[in-house]
Amino acid sequence: MAIDPKHLPEDPKTLQQMVLDLMAQLDREFTERNKIESLLRELLDAKRNRKSEQLSADQLALFASLWQARQAEAGPDASSGPDDKDQDNAAGGSGVTGDTKKKNGGGRQPLAKHLKHERIVHDLAEEEKHCSACRQDLRSIGEESSERYEYIPAQLTVIEEVCKKYACECTIKTATKPPQPIEKSTAGASLLAQVIVAKVADHLPLYRQEKIFERHGVDISRKTMGGWLAQCADLLNPLYTSAKQVLFQSKVIGTDDTGVKVLDVKLPFARTGRIWPYYGDAAHPVILYDYTATRERAGPEEFLKGYRGYLQADAYGGYDAFFKDPARGLIEVGCWSHCRRYYYKALDSDQSHMGPALLLIAQLYRVEEQARPLSADERLRLRQLQSRPVLDKLHSYLLEIQTEVLPKSPEGRAVRYTLKNWTALTRYCEDGDLEIDNNATERAIRGVAVGRNNWVFFGSDFGGKTAAVLRSFVASCQRVKVEPFAWLKDVLSRIADHPITRLAELLPHNWAPTQA
């Protein structure tokens, strides 16, 4: 209701109600403005600045002083804060804390030894091997050598396969040729592997590959290559199923999701589909991707059907039903990197409250640096000894400042998110095989994000499923340090004849030892 300042009511109760309504309206507008300012700041930072969330040692030292000042105000009975050693550890820590590590020295690195080496000898002419002063012949006293790289451009080769035929008066026999990945296709295994690696690993859209082949004098349309990708994904589907069985043997699986634009003939615009990576543990080093048309819970629910164990993810509400149902056998593990991001984003608006929290999180990551080379049992003991006290301090601190921050502010959301998910966030201290964060899975998304900036969209939901299968094997190869082109060329050439009961032998982590 509009208020006319010249005709205000004289009734005190009416005036009080007007004041209360105005206060509520101001609170809503203030909250909305803060939300918009926070979003605008994030967008500007993402556009102008680097995306690193690292903190310098100077920033951590400032947060330590804020913590000490707060503890001094609380009095001698307050819970003790980080001592000088803890502060030094936090300031010197790496990981998400952001200490700049010393880089390797510069200078020319030795050239790769595994490449083919060609030796070219440069000698003096015969007339130059005589001294013009003493008239004696020059004798060899050694040589000087240097190395350089030369690039030999890729080339396409036409392979003609001839099957000899023989006959007698009653029989005709024809020699057989090895089966091809795509029968009656003009593409061999090496060409298919090249198209897949260029698209999935190097993020080259098919129209760019079309131009590259044109420079070789070969006309291969993007539509043809798109058909090859779909047929290869279909050929690799049984191996994808085998990889999923290996994945489900993991003690812990990490998962996340990211959006990808998808064309839809029924809509005048591109809608958003989802790619879900599933990251196996160290004993089962596979990475599988799943595509769904929406972000509904049904997607991960269908993929994870039959899995029992730990699931590490962000606090996506679609997972809640999994963890609340004991029959599913899923145990939630939180991600401190995701949690820390809330505090980092709120740092500009409330440094006095967010700084000490980031300091304590930095100490948790410092412990993880020490724990990384240890066994699971040793890691668990170290976490119980060093991480648990820090978590207790952080929990007490968050409960203390919960009433000091606005609930809908960035800092309020950070505190609320942490306290709401506290059990999942601290579960990594109960098992040495668990990780403090889900960064490995988030790194698995990076390839999709980089590719999304190049090929922009999927042509259909079917194209999304094709990309998920092919991306699964390229990422799994990269994880176990297998060259994706070599793996694809070999597997595509023999998977059709490979016994179905031994498909697991072709998975990248099993394939590498046999090649070695």
mmCIF file of N, CA and C in Angstrom, residues 297 301 305-309 318-332:
data_model
loop_
_atom_site.group_PDB
_atom_site.id
_atom_site.type_symbol
_atom_site.label_atom_id
_atom_site.label_comp_id
_atom_site.label_asym_id
_atom_site.label_seq_id
_atom_site.Cartn_x
_atom_site.Cartn_y
_atom_site.Cartn_z
ATOM 1 N N ARG A 297 16.334 -36.907 -9.831
ATOM 2 C CA ARG A 297 16.956 -37.945 -9.021
ATOM 3 C C ARG A 297 16.965 -39.294 -9.730
ATOM 4 N N GLU A 301 19.786 -42.460 -9.502
ATOM 5 C CA GLU A 301 19.151 -43.595 -8.827
ATOM 6 C C GLU A 301 19.230 -44.844 -9.707
ATOM 7 N N LYS A 305 21.902 -48.208 -8.972
ATOM 8 C CA LYS A 305 21.126 -49.348 -8.493
ATOM 9 C C LYS A 305 22.041 -50.566 -8.352
ATOM 10 N N GLY A 306 22.059 -51.124 -7.166
ATOM 11 C CA GLY A 306 22.897 -52.292 -6.910
ATOM 12 C C GLY A 306 24.206 -51.972 -6.222
ATOM 13 N N TYR A 307 24.569 -50.688 -6.110
ATOM 14 C CA TYR A 307 25.835 -50.342 -5.444
ATOM 15 C C TYR A 307 25.624 -50.199 -3.946
ATOM 16 N N ARG A 308 26.557 -50.720 -3.175
ATOM 17 C CA ARG A 308 26.555 -50.597 -1.716
ATOM 18 C C ARG A 308 27.912 -50.085 -1.281
ATOM 19 N N GLY A 309 27.930 -48.980 -0.554
ATOM 20 C CA GLY A 309 29.197 -48.448 -0.090
ATOM 21 C C GLY A 309 29.096 -46.953 0.155
ATOM 22 N N GLY A 318 18.846 -34.439 -4.388
ATOM 23 C CA GLY A 318 18.381 -35.679 -4.987
ATOM 24 C C GLY A 318 18.975 -36.917 -4.346
ATOM 25 N N TYR A 319 20.139 -36.767 -3.678
ATOM 26 C CA TYR A 319 20.773 -37.917 -3.033
ATOM 27 C C TYR A 319 20.177 -38.221 -1.657
ATOM 28 N N ASP A 320 19.453 -37.277 -1.085
ATOM 29 C CA ASP A 320 18.998 -37.441 0.305
ATOM 30 C C ASP A 320 18.193 -38.722 0.500
ATOM 31 N N ALA A 321 17.336 -39.018 -0.468
ATOM 32 C CA ALA A 321 16.503 -40.214 -0.338
ATOM 33 C C ALA A 321 17.347 -41.488 -0.329
ATOM 34 N N PHE A 322 18.497 -41.471 -1.022
ATOM 35 C CA PHE A 322 19.373 -42.644 -1.033
ATOM 36 C C PHE A 322 19.906 -42.923 0.367
ATOM 37 N N PHE A 323 20.351 -41.851 1.037
ATOM 38 C CA PHE A 323 21.018 -42.024 2.324
ATOM 39 C C PHE A 323 20.030 -42.294 3.455
ATOM 40 N N LYS A 324 18.787 -41.850 3.285
ATOM 41 C CA LYS A 324 17.783 -42.077 4.326
ATOM 42 C C LYS A 324 17.194 -43.483 4.279
ATOM 43 N N ASP A 325 17.364 -44.155 3.152
ATOM 44 C CA ASP A 325 16.813 -45.509 2.998
ATOM 45 C C ASP A 325 17.880 -46.541 3.345
ATOM 46 N N PRO A 326 17.806 -47.202 4.481
ATOM 47 C CA PRO A 326 18.838 -48.182 4.867
ATOM 48 C C PRO A 326 18.979 -49.325 3.867
ATOM 49 N N ALA A 327 17.910 -49.642 3.159
ATOM 50 C CA ALA A 327 17.967 -50.749 2.210
ATOM 51 C C ALA A 327 18.911 -50.458 1.043
ATOM 52 N N ARG A 328 19.140 -49.180 0.764
ATOM 53 C CA ARG A 328 20.039 -48.837 -0.342
ATOM 54 C C ARG A 328 21.495 -49.121 -0.010
ATOM 55 N N GLY A 329 21.855 -49.067 1.256
ATOM 56 C CA GLY A 329 23.232 -49.361 1.655
ATOM 57 C C GLY A 329 24.234 -48.304 1.236
ATOM 58 N N LEU A 330 23.784 -47.055 1.074
ATOM 59 C CA LEU A 330 24.677 -45.957 0.694
ATOM 60 C C LEU A 330 24.985 -45.084 1.899
ATOM 61 N N ILE A 331 26.248 -44.734 2.073
ATOM 62 C CA ILE A 331 26.695 -43.890 3.178
ATOM 63 C C ILE A 331 27.268 -42.604 2.591
ATOM 64 N N GLU A 332 26.793 -41.479 3.073
ATOM 65 C CA GLU A 332 27.177 -40.189 2.507
ATOM 66 C C GLU A 332 28.531 -39.724 3.043
#
